[in-house]
mmCIF file of C-alpha atoms in Angstrom:
data_model
loop_
_atom_site.group_PDB
_atom_site.id
_atom_site.type_symbol
_atom_site.label_atom_id
_atom_site.label_comp_id
_atom_site.label_asym_id
_atom_site.label_seq_id
_atom_site.Cartn_x
_atom_site.Cartn_y
_atom_site.Cartn_z
ATOM 1 C CA MET A 1 0.000 0.000 0.000
ATOM 2 C CA LEU A 2 1.139 3.482 -0.712
ATOM 3 C CA LYS A 3 2.078 5.714 2.116
ATOM 4 C CA LYS A 4 -0.211 8.609 2.700
ATOM 5 C CA LYS A 5 0.899 11.472 0.528
ATOM 6 C CA PRO A 6 2.633 14.015 2.725
ATOM 7 C CA SER A 7 0.006 16.690 3.015
ATOM 8 C CA SER A 8 -0.132 20.448 2.742
ATOM 9 C CA VAL A 9 3.585 21.175 3.104
ATOM 10 C CA THR A 10 4.468 20.304 -0.470
ATOM 11 C CA SER A 11 1.313 21.560 -2.116
ATOM 12 C CA SER A 12 2.298 25.190 -2.153
ATOM 13 C CA PRO A 13 5.153 25.905 -4.567
ATOM 14 C CA PRO A 14 8.245 27.219 -2.822
ATOM 15 C CA LEU A 15 8.264 30.208 -5.174
ATOM 16 C CA SER A 16 5.038 31.577 -3.749
ATOM 17 C CA SER A 17 5.353 35.023 -2.340
ATOM 18 C CA SER A 18 3.607 34.231 0.916
ATOM 19 C CA PRO A 19 5.652 34.904 4.035
ATOM 20 C CA PRO A 20 7.935 32.066 5.088
ATOM 21 C CA SER A 21 6.039 29.604 7.202
ATOM 22 C CA SER A 22 7.980 27.384 9.514
ATOM 23 C CA PRO A 23 7.319 23.655 9.208
ATOM 24 C CA TYR A 24 7.411 23.473 12.970
ATOM 25 C CA GLN A 25 4.837 24.698 15.371
ATOM 26 C CA ASN A 26 6.837 26.650 17.858
ATOM 27 C CA ASP A 27 4.067 26.817 20.434
ATOM 28 C CA ALA A 28 5.290 30.205 21.507
ATOM 29 C CA VAL A 29 8.523 28.938 22.984
ATOM 30 C CA SER A 30 11.539 31.174 22.851
ATOM 31 C CA ASP A 31 14.368 30.390 20.447
ATOM 32 C CA ASP A 32 16.552 29.134 23.270
ATOM 33 C CA ALA A 33 13.913 26.765 24.509
ATOM 34 C CA TYR A 34 13.258 25.730 20.912
ATOM 35 C CA ALA A 35 16.895 24.832 20.448
ATOM 36 C CA MET A 36 16.893 22.790 23.624
ATOM 37 C CA MET A 37 13.652 20.980 22.996
ATOM 38 C CA GLY A 38 14.216 20.313 19.330
ATOM 39 C CA PRO A 39 11.707 20.726 16.549
ATOM 40 C CA THR A 40 8.071 19.783 16.892
ATOM 41 C CA LEU A 41 6.977 17.666 13.972
ATOM 42 C CA PRO A 42 3.543 18.060 12.404
ATOM 43 C CA SER A 43 1.196 15.242 13.372
ATOM 44 C CA ASP A 44 1.204 13.601 9.931
ATOM 45 C CA LEU A 45 4.985 13.205 10.139
ATOM 46 C CA ILE A 46 4.703 11.703 13.607
ATOM 47 C CA THR A 47 2.135 9.281 12.176
ATOM 48 C CA SER A 48 4.587 8.325 9.412
ATOM 49 C CA ILE A 49 7.217 7.485 12.025
ATOM 50 C CA LEU A 50 4.742 5.572 14.203
ATOM 51 C CA LEU A 51 3.711 3.502 11.167
ATOM 52 C CA ARG A 52 7.220 2.063 11.085
ATOM 53 C CA LEU A 53 7.335 0.956 14.730
ATOM 54 C CA PRO A 54 6.931 -2.602 15.975
ATOM 55 C CA VAL A 55 3.548 -3.428 17.525
ATOM 56 C CA LYS A 56 4.979 -3.669 21.020
ATOM 57 C CA SER A 57 6.310 -0.109 20.911
ATOM 58 C CA LEU A 58 2.961 1.080 19.557
ATOM 59 C CA GLY A 59 1.171 -0.517 22.517
ATOM 60 C CA LYS A 60 3.530 1.296 24.854
ATOM 61 C CA PHE A 61 3.233 4.644 23.082
ATOM 62 C CA LYS A 62 -0.553 4.597 23.344
ATOM 63 C CA CYS A 63 0.161 6.015 26.798
ATOM 64 C CA VAL A 64 2.064 9.052 25.473
ATOM 65 C CA SER A 65 -1.005 11.267 25.002
ATOM 66 C CA LYS A 66 -4.672 11.163 24.037
ATOM 67 C CA GLN A 67 -3.774 12.176 20.468
ATOM 68 C CA TRP A 68 -1.229 9.343 20.175
ATOM 69 C CA LEU A 69 -3.730 6.859 21.630
ATOM 70 C CA HIS A 70 -6.290 8.021 19.072
ATOM 71 C CA THR A 71 -3.819 7.867 16.164
ATOM 72 C CA ILE A 72 -2.471 4.402 16.995
ATOM 73 C CA SER A 73 -5.950 2.925 17.637
ATOM 74 C CA ASP A 74 -7.398 4.247 14.388
ATOM 75 C CA PRO A 75 -8.420 1.303 12.118
ATOM 76 C CA HIS A 76 -6.937 3.052 9.089
ATOM 77 C CA PHE A 77 -3.605 3.371 10.928
ATOM 78 C CA VAL A 78 -3.746 -0.320 11.882
ATOM 79 C CA SER A 79 -4.346 -1.432 8.306
ATOM 80 C CA MET A 80 -1.636 0.919 6.965
ATOM 81 C CA HIS A 81 0.769 -0.438 9.573
ATOM 82 C CA ARG A 82 0.022 -3.985 8.493
ATOM 83 C CA SER A 83 0.535 -3.244 4.807
ATOM 84 C CA LEU A 84 3.770 -1.427 5.482
ATOM 85 C CA SER A 85 5.075 -4.285 7.619
ATOM 86 C CA LEU A 86 4.559 -6.637 4.684
ATOM 87 C CA HIS A 87 7.111 -4.645 2.689
ATOM 88 C CA ASN A 88 9.615 -5.146 5.455
ATOM 89 C CA PRO A 89 9.159 -8.746 6.540
ATOM 90 C CA ASN A 90 10.903 -10.370 9.469
ATOM 91 C CA LEU A 91 12.251 -13.861 9.778
ATOM 92 C CA LEU A 92 10.648 -15.733 12.625
ATOM 93 C CA LEU A 93 12.544 -18.604 14.196
ATOM 94 C CA LEU A 94 10.796 -21.010 16.514
ATOM 95 C CA LYS A 95 12.221 -23.673 18.748
ATOM 96 C CA LYS A 96 10.130 -25.894 20.925
ATOM 97 C CA SER A 97 11.261 -27.895 23.874
ATOM 98 C CA PRO A 98 9.482 -29.756 26.657
ATOM 99 C CA VAL A 99 9.730 -28.145 30.063
ATOM 100 C CA LEU A 100 10.839 -30.436 32.821
ATOM 101 C CA GLN A 101 8.980 -29.506 35.939
ATOM 102 C CA GLU A 102 8.302 -30.815 39.387
ATOM 103 C CA ALA A 103 6.101 -33.886 39.389
ATOM 104 C CA HIS A 104 3.099 -32.117 40.869
ATOM 105 C CA MET A 105 3.075 -29.400 38.238
ATOM 106 C CA LYS A 106 1.322 -29.507 34.902
ATOM 107 C CA LYS A 107 3.569 -30.476 32.057
ATOM 108 C CA CYS A 108 4.068 -27.872 29.409
ATOM 109 C CA THR A 109 6.033 -27.047 26.290
ATOM 110 C CA ARG A 110 8.203 -24.030 25.820
ATOM 111 C CA ILE A 111 8.340 -22.260 22.457
ATOM 112 C CA ASP A 112 11.254 -19.893 21.961
ATOM 113 C CA VAL A 113 10.468 -17.206 19.422
ATOM 114 C CA CYS A 114 13.091 -15.062 17.794
ATOM 115 C CA SER A 115 12.493 -12.523 15.086
ATOM 116 C CA LEU A 116 15.271 -11.250 12.848
ATOM 117 C CA ASN A 117 15.563 -8.738 10.048
ATOM 118 C CA PHE A 118 15.281 -10.445 6.673
ATOM 119 C CA ASP A 119 19.047 -10.260 6.139
ATOM 120 C CA GLY A 120 19.646 -11.590 9.643
ATOM 121 C CA SER A 121 21.491 -8.431 10.631
ATOM 122 C CA CYS A 122 19.375 -7.416 13.589
ATOM 123 C CA LYS A 123 17.435 -9.237 16.262
ATOM 124 C CA ASN A 124 14.068 -7.581 16.837
ATOM 125 C CA LEU A 125 12.338 -9.801 19.326
ATOM 126 C CA GLU A 126 13.197 -12.706 21.550
ATOM 127 C CA PHE A 127 10.851 -14.320 24.005
ATOM 128 C CA SER A 128 9.447 -17.635 25.176
ATOM 129 C CA LEU A 129 5.866 -18.787 25.273
ATOM 130 C CA TYR A 130 4.534 -21.594 27.393
ATOM 131 C CA LEU A 131 1.897 -24.030 26.190
ATOM 132 C CA ASN A 132 0.089 -26.136 28.733
ATOM 133 C CA ASP A 133 0.423 -29.100 26.476
ATOM 134 C CA ASP A 134 2.757 -32.027 26.859
ATOM 135 C CA ALA A 135 1.997 -33.607 23.496
ATOM 136 C CA LYS A 136 4.971 -35.156 21.767
ATOM 137 C CA TYR A 137 4.266 -33.414 18.490
ATOM 138 C CA ILE A 138 3.397 -29.773 18.406
ATOM 139 C CA GLU A 139 3.514 -28.546 14.839
ATOM 140 C CA MET A 140 3.358 -25.133 13.310
ATOM 141 C CA LEU A 141 0.656 -24.719 10.677
ATOM 142 C CA PRO A 142 0.707 -22.505 7.595
ATOM 143 C CA SER A 143 -0.112 -19.110 9.056
ATOM 144 C CA LYS A 144 -1.055 -15.766 7.619
ATOM 145 C CA TRP A 145 -0.552 -12.154 8.579
ATOM 146 C CA ASP A 146 0.499 -11.600 12.130
ATOM 147 C CA ILE A 147 -0.763 -14.800 13.736
ATOM 148 C CA ILE A 148 1.044 -18.118 14.058
ATOM 149 C CA CYS A 149 -0.970 -21.274 14.431
ATOM 150 C CA PHE A 150 0.114 -24.471 16.203
ATOM 151 C CA VAL A 151 -1.513 -27.834 16.500
ATOM 152 C CA SER A 152 -1.061 -30.827 18.739
ATOM 153 C CA GLU A 153 -3.214 -33.845 19.415
ATOM 154 C CA ASN A 154 -4.825 -31.811 22.180
ATOM 155 C CA GLY A 155 -6.024 -28.973 20.003
ATOM 156 C CA PHE A 156 -5.211 -25.823 18.065
ATOM 157 C CA TYR A 157 -3.329 -22.820 19.401
ATOM 158 C CA VAL A 158 -2.835 -19.341 17.998
ATOM 159 C CA CYS A 159 0.021 -17.065 18.904
ATOM 160 C CA ASN A 160 0.335 -13.350 18.375
ATOM 161 C CA PRO A 161 4.112 -12.835 18.452
ATOM 162 C CA SER A 162 3.768 -9.049 18.531
ATOM 163 C CA LYS A 163 1.820 -9.181 21.768
ATOM 164 C CA GLN A 164 3.592 -12.329 22.986
ATOM 165 C CA GLU A 165 0.237 -13.970 23.597
ATOM 166 C CA MET A 166 -0.859 -17.551 23.203
ATOM 167 C CA LEU A 167 -4.419 -18.776 23.106
ATOM 168 C CA LYS A 168 -5.956 -22.227 22.877
ATOM 169 C CA LEU A 169 -8.829 -22.378 20.413
ATOM 170 C CA PRO A 170 -12.096 -23.948 21.491
ATOM 171 C CA GLU A 171 -12.461 -27.582 20.477
ATOM 172 C CA ALA A 172 -14.229 -27.766 17.162
ATOM 173 C CA SER A 173 -14.110 -31.049 15.297
ATOM 174 C CA CYS A 174 -13.908 -34.535 16.653
ATOM 175 C CA CYS A 175 -11.173 -35.474 14.274
ATOM 176 C CA THR A 176 -8.759 -37.960 15.682
ATOM 177 C CA SER A 177 -6.740 -38.766 12.605
ATOM 178 C CA GLU A 178 -3.068 -38.242 13.187
ATOM 179 C CA GLU A 179 -2.388 -36.258 10.074
ATOM 180 C CA VAL A 180 -3.568 -32.689 10.301
ATOM 181 C CA ASN A 181 -4.336 -30.773 7.142
ATOM 182 C CA ALA A 182 -5.068 -27.325 8.396
ATOM 183 C CA GLY A 183 -4.017 -23.755 7.920
ATOM 184 C CA MET A 184 -4.763 -20.281 9.114
ATOM 185 C CA GLY A 185 -6.063 -17.658 6.722
ATOM 186 C CA TYR A 186 -7.188 -14.083 6.923
ATOM 187 C CA VAL A 187 -10.275 -12.590 5.292
ATOM 188 C CA LYS A 188 -9.444 -8.967 4.644
ATOM 189 C CA GLU A 189 -12.997 -7.891 3.845
ATOM 190 C CA ARG A 190 -14.273 -9.104 7.188
ATOM 191 C CA ASP A 191 -11.057 -8.589 9.167
ATOM 192 C CA GLU A 192 -11.340 -12.144 10.445
ATOM 193 C CA TYR A 193 -8.939 -14.999 10.868
ATOM 194 C CA VAL A 194 -10.159 -18.351 9.638
ATOM 195 C CA LEU A 195 -8.780 -21.744 10.517
ATOM 196 C CA VAL A 196 -9.486 -24.310 7.833
ATOM 197 C CA HIS A 197 -9.178 -27.908 8.913
ATOM 198 C CA LEU A 198 -9.609 -30.667 6.352
ATOM 199 C CA PHE A 199 -10.050 -34.215 7.548
ATOM 200 C CA ASP A 200 -11.376 -37.538 6.393
ATOM 201 C CA LYS A 201 -13.860 -39.063 8.788
ATOM 202 C CA SER A 202 -13.112 -42.542 7.515
ATOM 203 C CA LEU A 203 -9.603 -42.198 8.953
ATOM 204 C CA ASP A 204 -10.909 -41.628 12.453
ATOM 205 C CA ILE A 205 -9.571 -44.084 14.943
ATOM 206 C CA HIS A 206 -12.314 -45.753 16.874
ATOM 207 C CA VAL A 207 -11.513 -47.419 20.114
ATOM 208 C CA ASP A 208 -14.093 -49.747 21.480
ATOM 209 C CA MET B 1 23.111 31.381 -15.570
ATOM 210 C CA SER B 2 26.445 30.593 -14.051
ATOM 211 C CA SER B 3 29.488 30.000 -16.185
ATOM 212 C CA SER B 4 29.729 26.338 -15.230
ATOM 213 C CA THR B 5 26.651 25.744 -17.359
ATOM 214 C CA GLU B 6 28.465 26.694 -20.530
ATOM 215 C CA LEU B 7 31.654 24.902 -19.579
ATOM 216 C CA THR B 8 30.200 21.522 -18.710
ATOM 217 C CA GLU B 9 26.974 21.867 -20.659
ATOM 218 C CA LYS B 10 25.240 20.516 -17.609
ATOM 219 C CA LYS B 11 22.123 22.297 -16.475
ATOM 220 C CA VAL B 12 22.411 23.675 -12.975
ATOM 221 C CA PHE B 13 19.792 25.143 -10.700
ATOM 222 C CA LEU B 14 20.066 27.458 -7.748
ATOM 223 C CA LEU B 15 18.342 26.613 -4.481
ATOM 224 C CA LYS B 16 17.968 29.265 -1.812
ATOM 225 C CA SER B 17 17.581 28.166 1.796
ATOM 226 C CA LEU B 18 15.452 29.767 4.494
ATOM 227 C CA ASP B 19 18.485 31.685 5.786
ATOM 228 C CA GLY B 20 19.375 32.964 2.324
ATOM 229 C CA VAL B 21 22.257 30.654 1.371
ATOM 230 C CA ILE B 22 22.259 29.752 -2.322
ATOM 231 C CA PHE B 23 23.278 26.255 -3.423
ATOM 232 C CA GLU B 24 24.114 25.311 -6.972
ATOM 233 C CA VAL B 25 22.977 21.831 -7.934
ATOM 234 C CA GLU B 26 23.067 19.866 -11.147
ATOM 235 C CA GLU B 27 19.843 18.802 -12.762
ATOM 236 C CA SER B 28 20.374 15.103 -11.906
ATOM 237 C CA VAL B 29 20.428 16.081 -8.224
ATOM 238 C CA ALA B 30 17.666 18.680 -8.388
ATOM 239 C CA VAL B 31 15.125 16.352 -9.995
ATOM 240 C CA GLN B 32 15.308 14.028 -7.005
ATOM 241 C CA LEU B 33 13.505 16.712 -5.053
ATOM 242 C CA GLU B 34 10.039 16.064 -6.420
ATOM 243 C CA VAL B 35 8.803 19.629 -5.765
ATOM 244 C CA ILE B 36 11.746 21.010 -7.701
ATOM 245 C CA ARG B 37 11.305 18.551 -10.569
ATOM 246 C CA GLU B 38 7.767 19.879 -10.958
ATOM 247 C CA LEU B 39 9.031 23.450 -10.970
ATOM 248 C CA ILE B 40 11.697 22.610 -13.564
ATOM 249 C CA GLU B 41 9.119 20.930 -15.778
ATOM 250 C CA GLY B 42 6.862 23.926 -15.419
ATOM 251 C CA ASP B 43 9.833 26.172 -16.281
ATOM 252 C CA CYS B 44 9.405 28.031 -12.980
ATOM 253 C CA ALA B 45 12.897 27.367 -11.662
ATOM 254 C CA ARG B 46 14.519 30.705 -12.596
ATOM 255 C CA PRO B 47 16.380 32.620 -11.362
ATOM 256 C CA PHE B 48 16.497 30.508 -8.225
ATOM 257 C CA ILE B 49 14.158 28.365 -6.162
ATOM 258 C CA SER B 50 13.431 29.595 -2.664
ATOM 259 C CA LEU B 51 12.969 26.894 -0.079
ATOM 260 C CA TYR B 52 11.341 28.681 2.824
ATOM 261 C CA ASN B 53 11.138 25.659 5.089
ATOM 262 C CA VAL B 54 14.716 24.382 4.918
ATOM 263 C CA THR B 55 17.753 25.880 6.621
ATOM 264 C CA SER B 56 21.137 25.891 4.896
ATOM 265 C CA GLU B 57 22.485 23.318 7.361
ATOM 266 C CA ILE B 58 19.739 20.851 6.444
ATOM 267 C CA LEU B 59 19.705 21.732 2.737
ATOM 268 C CA ALA B 60 23.444 21.008 2.535
ATOM 269 C CA LEU B 61 22.785 17.536 3.952
ATOM 270 C CA VAL B 62 19.837 16.949 1.627
ATOM 271 C CA ILE B 63 21.964 17.908 -1.387
ATOM 272 C CA GLU B 64 24.779 15.645 -0.204
ATOM 273 C CA TYR B 65 22.291 12.778 0.023
ATOM 274 C CA CYS B 66 20.746 13.410 -3.411
ATOM 275 C CA LYS B 67 24.155 13.899 -5.009
ATOM 276 C CA HIS B 68 25.471 10.599 -3.709
ATOM 277 C CA HIS B 69 22.318 8.779 -4.790
ATOM 278 C CA ALA B 70 22.405 10.385 -8.266
ATOM 279 C CA GLU B 71 26.096 9.549 -8.749
ATOM 280 C CA THR B 72 25.768 5.983 -7.524
ATOM 281 C CA CYS B 73 22.748 5.265 -9.706
ATOM 282 C CA SER B 74 24.396 6.640 -12.855
ATOM 283 C CA GLY B 75 27.887 5.380 -12.098
ATOM 284 C CA GLY B 76 27.675 2.315 -14.313
ATOM 285 C CA THR B 77 28.376 -0.083 -11.460
ATOM 286 C CA SER B 78 26.311 -3.217 -11.164
ATOM 287 C CA ALA B 79 23.010 -2.928 -9.313
ATOM 288 C CA THR B 80 24.241 -5.094 -6.437
ATOM 289 C CA ILE B 81 27.351 -3.015 -5.835
ATOM 290 C CA ALA B 82 25.336 0.205 -6.121
ATOM 291 C CA ASP B 83 22.800 -1.146 -3.629
ATOM 292 C CA GLU B 84 25.531 -2.062 -1.165
ATOM 293 C CA ASP B 85 27.184 1.308 -1.609
ATOM 294 C CA LEU B 86 23.925 3.189 -1.009
ATOM 295 C CA LYS B 87 23.181 1.094 2.057
ATOM 296 C CA THR B 88 26.568 1.909 3.586
ATOM 297 C CA PHE B 89 26.169 5.576 2.682
ATOM 298 C CA ASP B 90 22.639 5.734 4.113
ATOM 299 C CA ASN B 91 23.780 4.140 7.375
ATOM 300 C CA GLU B 92 26.577 6.660 7.787
ATOM 301 C CA PHE B 93 24.345 9.505 6.656
ATOM 302 C CA MET B 94 21.831 8.710 9.391
ATOM 303 C CA ASN B 95 24.515 8.835 12.052
ATOM 304 C CA VAL B 96 23.612 12.380 13.152
ATOM 305 C CA ASP B 97 22.085 14.144 16.114
ATOM 306 C CA GLU B 98 18.396 13.292 16.539
ATOM 307 C CA ASN B 99 17.239 16.892 16.147
ATOM 308 C CA ILE B 100 18.981 16.940 12.770
ATOM 309 C CA LEU B 101 17.194 13.679 11.952
ATOM 310 C CA LEU B 102 13.834 15.240 12.790
ATOM 311 C CA GLU B 103 14.619 18.225 10.598
ATOM 312 C CA LEU B 104 15.841 15.988 7.764
ATOM 313 C CA CYS B 105 12.598 14.017 7.980
ATOM 314 C CA SER B 106 10.591 17.216 7.812
ATOM 315 C CA ALA B 107 12.670 18.510 4.883
ATOM 316 C CA ALA B 108 12.362 15.214 2.989
ATOM 317 C CA ASP B 109 8.599 15.473 3.383
ATOM 318 C CA TYR B 110 8.497 19.125 2.288
ATOM 319 C CA LEU B 111 10.809 18.554 -0.674
ATOM 320 C CA ASP B 112 9.087 15.250 -1.455
ATOM 321 C CA ILE B 113 12.160 13.001 -1.584
ATOM 322 C CA LYS B 114 10.576 9.614 -1.034
ATOM 323 C CA SER B 115 13.709 7.568 -0.339
ATOM 324 C CA LEU B 116 15.065 10.068 2.202
ATOM 325 C CA PHE B 117 11.653 10.359 3.859
ATOM 326 C CA GLU B 118 11.452 6.571 4.204
ATOM 327 C CA LEU B 119 15.038 6.416 5.490
ATOM 328 C CA THR B 120 14.561 9.112 8.134
ATOM 329 C CA CYS B 121 11.196 7.724 9.294
ATOM 330 C CA ARG B 122 12.679 4.237 9.668
ATOM 331 C CA THR B 123 15.746 5.551 11.478
ATOM 332 C CA LEU B 124 13.633 7.617 13.873
ATOM 333 C CA ALA B 125 11.355 4.637 14.476
ATOM 334 C CA SER B 126 14.247 2.354 15.383
ATOM 335 C CA LEU B 127 15.687 5.113 17.553
ATOM 336 C CA ILE B 128 12.554 5.467 19.666
ATOM 337 C CA LYS B 129 11.207 1.919 19.721
ATOM 338 C CA ASP B 130 12.805 1.038 23.049
ATOM 339 C CA ARG B 131 12.472 4.453 24.668
ATOM 340 C CA THR B 132 10.263 5.152 27.630
ATOM 341 C CA ILE B 133 7.047 7.133 27.341
ATOM 342 C CA ILE B 134 8.614 10.082 29.153
ATOM 343 C CA GLU B 135 11.603 10.132 26.781
ATOM 344 C CA VAL B 136 9.301 10.044 23.763
ATOM 345 C CA ARG B 137 7.110 12.873 25.114
ATOM 346 C CA LYS B 138 10.227 14.971 25.550
ATOM 347 C CA MET B 139 11.623 14.158 22.110
ATOM 348 C CA PHE B 140 8.419 15.080 20.267
ATOM 349 C CA ASN B 141 7.365 17.880 22.644
ATOM 350 C CA VAL B 142 4.132 16.074 23.453
ATOM 351 C CA GLU B 143 2.242 17.169 26.519
ATOM 352 C CA ASN B 144 0.814 14.413 28.697
ATOM 353 C CA ASP B 145 -2.904 15.230 28.693
ATOM 354 C CA PHE B 146 -3.965 12.075 30.523
ATOM 355 C CA SER B 147 -5.110 12.395 34.109
ATOM 356 C CA VAL B 148 -3.322 10.091 36.544
ATOM 357 C CA VAL B 149 -6.333 7.771 36.602
ATOM 358 C CA GLU B 150 -6.659 7.743 32.807
ATOM 359 C CA GLU B 151 -2.985 6.997 32.267
ATOM 360 C CA LYS B 152 -3.126 4.160 34.762
ATOM 361 C CA ALA B 153 -6.117 2.673 32.941
ATOM 362 C CA VAL B 154 -4.400 2.877 29.525
ATOM 363 C CA ARG B 155 -1.214 1.357 30.945
ATOM 364 C CA LYS B 156 -3.264 -1.475 32.411
ATOM 365 C CA GLU B 157 -5.080 -2.098 29.146
ATOM 366 C CA PHE B 158 -1.811 -2.322 27.213
ATOM 367 C CA ALA B 159 0.203 -3.995 29.946
ATOM 368 C CA TRP B 160 1.488 -6.552 27.398
ATOM 369 C CA ALA B 161 3.491 -3.783 25.757
ATOM 370 C CA PHE B 162 5.399 -3.027 28.953
ATOM 371 C CA LYS B 163 6.586 -6.578 29.626
#
């Protein structure tokens, strides 16, 4: 998606005879204070910078001011941010390992997530998620947009790496076949994630 | 026009900064500033182009950037080498004081230089991504208009971002 055309500033030709207008709103501060505080950017430039921040920083900066909260929460901003992120993809590395715990505790699996720049030059994120699932096989499914989907014999999980959240999906089908043909998709028109799970009932394992 | 025009047969244009300093730039550099390209095409670029929103300090940097990009792209080197060269240049070019960065970003927007605008926005974003809210308010001169209760509520709602 194209970035929003920088507004007003460029629309008037520099040759116009109108008095010089500063690109910065000085807010009536003296020159000394101005020099100390640095320039104040117009809000559309601040938005352009915010559009290039990782989601976690955006969550944090919602607390900067009411205007920033409003800007970052705006659905148009969210969709622009998503489109822009697609032009600058990250590599996501996942490593899963069982967590050995005390006997009385629930067994779980740890998933280490690491995100790198596409050329591997810079590490953007590194964290671990815990799944209350001790299944031997936890597999990652084809995932779309900003959600990663996992499956084990106990059910489906979705992970939002930006928010470092993990959620178990409600049980849906009674499929017990070992092979899972499923994938996560995203329907842009409805802004909904869809999990498609194909299975063959005749392969179900029945235990009498 | 200046004598260099006749000598090198290269078209040059004069850019005048906010503080009255005049810069002479070749056409290949000038056309990278989208607003100036439009003026050149409309034959409105004589005798000089006044840039009321850009100081000479910033304009000198902008011209340095455009010059390097123009030379690298027309230098006849392979695309890969040119890409590498621009990347190294851009990295070094962004190694400036953050107030200069803010002004460069603003100038790139005003002069409509897409690659420099993208570069400065990305650099500023990576500069602030790990900063605290207070540091960011100070950097952008943003007043905290939340009440104590409101700010606490917003912080609670987005607690995941503070982990």
